[in-house]
Amino acid sequence: MQRAPHDVAPKPGPSGPAAHTAAAPAPASPQIQLIPASAEGALDAAEEAVDLLLESGRAPGEVLVITTGEQHPWAAHELSFGEASYWAQHDAGDDVFYTDAAAVSRAAARPVVVVAVNGGPASAAATALPLAHGRAGALLIVCGDPQQINSVLGTGV
């Protein structure tokens, strides 16, 4: 008699949260767009993509831009005022936010993420692209060498 209640009681506890976690809907994968560009042209391609997004009605605060090589000039300029001011702008979410691959893990998710694969170590894109994919709610735009990007995100992107 003691066995039945003892066996039954622990099962709902551990399986309850696990079942709840498993039943939680997985976020939909964002659409991925690839814009072929050289490392030297990736930042310009990303800028054009951002301009088109804004012209099509996207709010500036919905866009995160990540660079794998040299920082975007905006990020370099804003960082000259200090990290606290720079990240306060990110947290405000009022404007397009530019960051580099090394700091992308600190950036919050946004509906659109644009990645400029503009050089940097080979590991930068390999690290940044999966993180960017996880941060993008609806759309991930990647500007760079298609072969390099496909090798990281999977073929046929």
PDB file of C-alpha atoms in Angstrom, residues 26-32 62 64 66 104-115 125-142 152-153:
ATOM      1  CA  ALA A  26       8.939  26.344 -30.563  1.00  0.00           C
ATOM      2  CA  PRO A  27       9.433  29.805 -32.009  1.00  0.00           C
ATOM      3  CA  ALA A  28       9.016  29.861 -35.760  1.00  0.00           C
ATOM      4  CA  SER A  29      12.256  30.037 -37.664  1.00  0.00           C
ATOM      5  CA  PRO A  30      12.848  33.384 -39.296  1.00  0.00           C
ATOM      6  CA  GLN A  31      12.903  33.702 -43.051  1.00  0.00           C
ATOM      7  CA  ILE A  32      16.491  33.850 -44.281  1.00  0.00           C
ATOM      8  CA  GLU A  62      12.991  46.439 -35.098  1.00  0.00           C
ATOM      9  CA  LEU A  64      19.668  44.784 -35.411  1.00  0.00           C
ATOM     10  CA  ILE A  66      25.778  42.658 -36.807  1.00  0.00           C
ATOM     11  CA  VAL A 104      25.982  39.796 -30.331  1.00  0.00           C
ATOM     12  CA  SER A 105      25.269  37.484 -27.399  1.00  0.00           C
ATOM     13  CA  ARG A 106      24.470  40.613 -25.365  1.00  0.00           C
ATOM     14  CA  ALA A 107      22.001  41.946 -27.942  1.00  0.00           C
ATOM     15  CA  ALA A 108      18.302  41.294 -27.507  1.00  0.00           C
ATOM     16  CA  ALA A 109      16.119  39.693 -30.144  1.00  0.00           C
ATOM     17  CA  ARG A 110      14.599  41.949 -32.782  1.00  0.00           C
ATOM     18  CA  PRO A 111      12.184  41.140 -35.602  1.00  0.00           C
ATOM     19  CA  VAL A 112      14.879  41.685 -38.239  1.00  0.00           C
ATOM     20  CA  VAL A 113      18.572  40.924 -37.955  1.00  0.00           C
ATOM     21  CA  VAL A 114      20.996  41.906 -40.714  1.00  0.00           C
ATOM     22  CA  VAL A 115      24.473  40.356 -40.682  1.00  0.00           C
ATOM     23  CA  ALA A 125      30.832  34.276 -38.923  1.00  0.00           C
ATOM     24  CA  ALA A 126      30.611  30.750 -37.558  1.00  0.00           C
ATOM     25  CA  THR A 127      29.793  32.185 -34.132  1.00  0.00           C
ATOM     26  CA  ALA A 128      27.684  35.170 -35.203  1.00  0.00           C
ATOM     27  CA  LEU A 129      25.372  33.529 -37.742  1.00  0.00           C
ATOM     28  CA  PRO A 130      23.766  30.965 -35.407  1.00  0.00           C
ATOM     29  CA  LEU A 131      23.391  33.652 -32.706  1.00  0.00           C
ATOM     30  CA  ALA A 132      21.905  36.058 -35.250  1.00  0.00           C
ATOM     31  CA  HIS A 133      19.493  33.354 -36.390  1.00  0.00           C
ATOM     32  CA  GLY A 134      18.396  32.957 -32.784  1.00  0.00           C
ATOM     33  CA  ARG A 135      17.919  36.715 -32.348  1.00  0.00           C
ATOM     34  CA  ALA A 136      15.884  37.212 -35.533  1.00  0.00           C
ATOM     35  CA  GLY A 137      12.151  37.056 -34.951  1.00  0.00           C
ATOM     36  CA  ALA A 138      10.852  37.233 -38.527  1.00  0.00           C
ATOM     37  CA  LEU A 139      13.737  37.837 -40.914  1.00  0.00           C
ATOM     38  CA  LEU A 140      17.470  37.193 -41.034  1.00  0.00           C
ATOM     39  CA  ILE A 141      19.332  38.937 -43.846  1.00  0.00           C
ATOM     40  CA  VAL A 142      22.916  37.834 -44.378  1.00  0.00           C
ATOM     41  CA  VAL A 152      27.544  27.822 -41.471  1.00  0.00           C
ATOM     42  CA  LEU A 153      23.756  27.996 -41.813  1.00  0.00           C
TER      43      LEU A 153
END
